[in-house]
Coordinates of C-alpha atoms in Angstrom, one line a residue:
Chain G
X1 CA 94.7 96.5 117.2
X2 CA 92.8 94.0 119.4
X3 CA 90.9 91.2 117.8
X4 CA 87.2 91.7 117.3
X5 CA 85.1 89.7 119.8
X6 CA 83.1 86.7 118.6
X7 CA 81.4 84.0 120.6
X8 CA 83.6 80.9 120.7
X9 CA 80.8 78.6 119.6
X10 CA 77.2 78.6 118.5
X11 CA 74.9 75.7 117.5
X12 CA 71.6 75.0 115.8
X13 CA 69.5 72.2 114.4
X14 CA 69.0 71.7 110.6
X15 CA 66.5 74.2 109.3
X16 CA 67.0 76.6 112.1
X17 CA 68.6 80.0 112.1
X18 CA 71.7 81.1 114.0
X19 CA 73.3 84.5 114.5
X20 CA 77.0 85.2 115.1
X21 CA 78.0 88.5 116.6
X22 CA 81.2 90.4 116.1
X23 CA 81.9 93.3 118.5
X24 CA 84.6 95.9 117.9
X25 CA 85.0 99.6 118.6
X26 CA 84.3 102.9 116.9
X27 CA 87.8 102.6 115.4
X28 CA 86.9 99.5 113.4
X29 CA 83.4 98.0 113.2
X30 CA 81.6 101.1 114.2
X31 CA 83.6 103.5 112.2
X32 CA 83.3 101.9 108.7
X33 CA 80.8 100.0 106.7
X34 CA 83.6 97.5 105.8
X35 CA 82.8 94.3 107.7
X36 CA 83.3 91.0 105.9
X37 CA 82.6 87.5 107.0
X38 CA 84.4 84.2 106.1
X39 CA 83.5 80.5 106.4
X40 CA 86.5 78.3 107.1
X41 CA 86.4 74.5 106.9
X42 CA 89.6 73.2 108.6
X43 CA 92.3 72.3 106.0
X44 CA 90.6 74.4 103.3
X45 CA 90.9 78.0 102.2
X46 CA 88.5 80.5 103.8
X47 CA 85.5 81.5 101.7
X48 CA 84.0 85.0 101.5
X49 CA 80.4 85.1 102.6
X50 CA 79.6 88.8 103.2
X51 CA 81.4 92.1 102.4
X52 CA 80.6 95.7 103.2
X53 CA 78.4 94.6 106.1
X54 CA 75.6 93.1 104.1
X55 CA 76.5 92.4 100.5
X56 CA 76.7 88.9 99.2
X57 CA 79.1 87.7 96.5
X58 CA 77.4 86.5 93.4
X59 CA 76.3 82.9 93.6
X60 CA 76.1 82.8 97.4
X61 CA 72.8 81.5 98.8
X62 CA 70.6 84.2 100.4
X63 CA 70.6 82.0 103.5
X64 CA 73.6 84.1 104.6
X65 CA 73.0 87.7 105.6
X66 CA 74.8 90.4 107.4
X67 CA 74.0 93.5 109.4
X68 CA 75.5 96.0 111.7
X69 CA 74.4 98.1 114.6
X70 CA 76.9 100.5 116.3
X71 CA 80.1 98.6 117.1
X72 CA 78.5 95.1 116.6
X73 CA 78.1 93.3 113.3
X74 CA 76.2 90.1 112.9
X75 CA 76.0 87.2 110.5
X76 CA 72.8 85.2 110.3
X77 CA 72.6 81.8 108.7
X78 CA 69.0 80.6 108.0
X79 CA 67.9 77.2 107.0
X80 CA 70.9 75.5 108.6
X81 CA 72.4 72.7 106.7
X82 CA 75.0 70.1 107.8
X83 CA 77.6 71.6 105.5
X84 CA 77.4 74.9 107.3
X85 CA 79.3 73.3 110.2
X86 CA 82.6 75.3 110.1
X87 CA 84.4 78.2 111.7
X88 CA 83.2 81.7 110.9
X89 CA 85.3 84.8 111.1
X90 CA 84.4 88.5 110.9
X91 CA 86.9 91.0 109.6
X92 CA 86.8 94.8 109.7
X93 CA 88.7 97.7 108.2
X94 CA 90.4 99.5 111.0
X95 CA 91.6 102.6 109.3
X96 CA 95.0 103.5 107.9
X97 CA 94.8 100.6 105.5
X98 CA 94.8 98.0 108.2
X99 CA 92.4 95.2 109.0
X100 CA 91.5 93.2 112.1
X101 CA 89.8 89.7 112.3
X102 CA 87.5 88.4 115.0
X103 CA 88.6 85.4 117.1
X104 CA 86.4 83.0 115.2
X105 CA 83.2 81.1 116.0
X106 CA 82.7 77.4 115.7
X107 CA 79.3 76.5 114.4
X108 CA 78.0 73.1 115.2
X109 CA 74.9 71.7 113.4
X110 CA 73.2 69.4 115.8
Chain Y
X1 CA 89.0 81.6 86.8
X2 CA 90.8 83.4 89.6
X3 CA 93.5 81.2 91.3
X4 CA 96.1 81.9 93.9
X5 CA 98.7 79.2 94.1
X6 CA 101.1 79.3 97.0
X7 CA 104.5 77.7 97.5
X8 CA 105.0 74.5 99.5
X9 CA 105.4 73.8 103.2
X10 CA 108.6 74.9 104.9
X11 CA 110.4 73.9 108.0
X12 CA 112.7 76.5 109.6
X13 CA 114.8 76.8 112.6
X14 CA 114.3 79.5 115.2
X15 CA 116.0 82.7 114.1
X16 CA 115.8 81.9 110.4
X17 CA 113.6 83.6 107.7
X18 CA 111.0 82.2 105.4
X19 CA 109.7 83.6 102.1
X20 CA 106.3 82.3 100.8
X21 CA 105.1 83.0 97.3
X22 CA 101.6 83.4 95.9
X23 CA 101.2 83.2 92.1
X24 CA 98.0 84.8 90.8
X25 CA 96.1 83.9 87.6
X26 CA 92.8 84.6 86.0
X27 CA 92.8 88.3 86.6
X28 CA 94.9 91.4 86.1
X29 CA 97.4 91.1 88.9
X30 CA 98.4 94.8 89.1
X31 CA 94.8 95.9 89.7
X32 CA 93.9 94.2 93.0
X33 CA 95.5 94.1 96.4
X34 CA 97.1 91.0 97.8
X35 CA 96.8 90.4 101.5
X36 CA 98.6 88.0 103.8
X37 CA 96.7 86.2 106.7
X38 CA 98.0 83.5 109.0
X39 CA 96.4 80.9 111.3
X40 CA 98.4 79.4 114.1
X41 CA 97.4 76.0 115.4
X42 CA 94.2 76.2 117.4
X43 CA 94.0 80.0 116.8
X44 CA 92.0 82.3 114.6
X45 CA 92.9 84.2 111.4
X46 CA 95.3 87.1 111.8
X47 CA 95.9 89.8 109.2
X48 CA 99.5 90.5 108.5
X49 CA 99.6 93.1 105.8
X50 CA 99.0 93.8 102.1
X51 CA 100.6 95.1 98.9
X52 CA 99.2 97.2 96.1
X53 CA 100.8 95.2 93.2
X54 CA 100.3 98.2 90.9
X55 CA 102.7 100.5 92.7
X56 CA 104.3 98.3 95.3
X57 CA 103.0 100.2 98.3
X58 CA 102.6 98.1 101.4
X59 CA 101.0 98.3 104.8
X60 CA 101.7 96.0 107.7
X61 CA 100.1 95.1 111.0
X62 CA 101.9 96.7 113.9
X63 CA 102.5 93.3 115.3
X64 CA 104.6 92.2 112.3
X65 CA 105.9 95.6 111.2
X66 CA 109.5 94.9 112.2
X67 CA 109.7 91.4 110.8
X68 CA 107.6 91.1 107.7
X69 CA 108.2 92.3 104.1
X70 CA 105.6 91.9 101.4
X71 CA 106.8 92.3 97.8
X72 CA 105.8 91.5 94.3
X73 CA 107.0 90.5 90.8
X74 CA 104.5 91.9 88.3
X75 CA 106.2 90.0 85.4
X76 CA 105.4 86.8 87.2
X77 CA 102.1 87.9 88.7
X78 CA 103.5 86.7 92.1
X79 CA 103.4 88.2 95.5
X80 CA 105.8 87.3 98.3
X81 CA 105.7 87.4 102.1
X82 CA 109.0 87.2 104.0
X83 CA 109.0 86.8 107.8
X84 CA 112.3 87.1 109.6
X85 CA 113.6 86.2 113.1
X86 CA 111.3 83.2 113.2
X87 CA 110.2 81.8 116.6
X88 CA 108.0 78.8 117.5
X89 CA 105.0 81.0 117.8
X90 CA 105.3 81.7 114.0
X91 CA 104.3 78.1 113.3
X92 CA 101.2 78.6 111.3
X93 CA 99.4 78.3 107.9
X94 CA 100.0 81.4 105.9
X95 CA 97.4 82.4 103.3
X96 CA 97.5 85.0 100.6
X97 CA 94.2 86.6 99.6
X98 CA 93.1 88.8 96.8
X99 CA 91.5 92.2 97.6
X100 CA 87.9 92.7 96.5
X101 CA 86.6 94.2 93.3
X102 CA 84.2 96.7 94.8
X103 CA 86.7 97.8 97.4
X104 CA 89.9 96.7 99.0
X105 CA 88.1 96.1 102.3
X106 CA 87.5 92.3 101.8
X107 CA 89.2 89.3 100.5
X108 CA 87.4 87.5 97.7
X109 CA 89.8 84.7 96.7
X110 CA 92.3 82.9 98.8
X111 CA 95.4 80.7 98.2
X112 CA 95.5 77.1 99.5
X113 CA 97.7 78.0 102.4
X114 CA 101.4 77.3 103.2
X115 CA 102.3 75.6 106.4
X116 CA 105.4 77.0 108.0
X117 CA 106.8 75.0 110.9
X118 CA 109.4 76.6 113.2
X119 CA 111.3 74.0 115.1
X120 CA 114.8 73.2 116.2

């Protein structure tokens, strides 16, 4: 399995919105509604943001939203805050009980 | 509250093996999958495999198929990840993560990570 493709970096100013893409194939992203997104601050454990393409865990602000079109999933963060600066990873079910992560995107809040 | 507590950092020589533990609490261990994910320095997250603690069934990434074994001790609510034939490229932080409630297709709680350093 090849890693899903994410932009290496994105940036935005406080209050703005940013969107991070995650491109796979019909064997992973496009084939299942099973894309999840994680926020990872260096030195800490990753945190679940989105599961099953667009569902949010309870307690997570609705500033975080997910979507999918074809083989590309997207994470949108609205109302950017300084604490959103982190690495973001998508992950997709890839069939046969296997999973594949994206390469990660570094979000900089300007 | 759900917690996954991993064993401490390890330093191993090339060719050796390492076994990392992940003790779960705050939920019924046998009910939810436990996955293992690693992050090498400067690299992204990489899925390694998972175990169904209820029946012991496992599935591994093709990349690690020949070198990794994931096991569990239900009496101790603990999952283990053993990686053999270590090489310098295996230097990484290894995480365990609990499978989701709605489906197994996501990871809702993560351990704190275990740094494994492979060096002669």
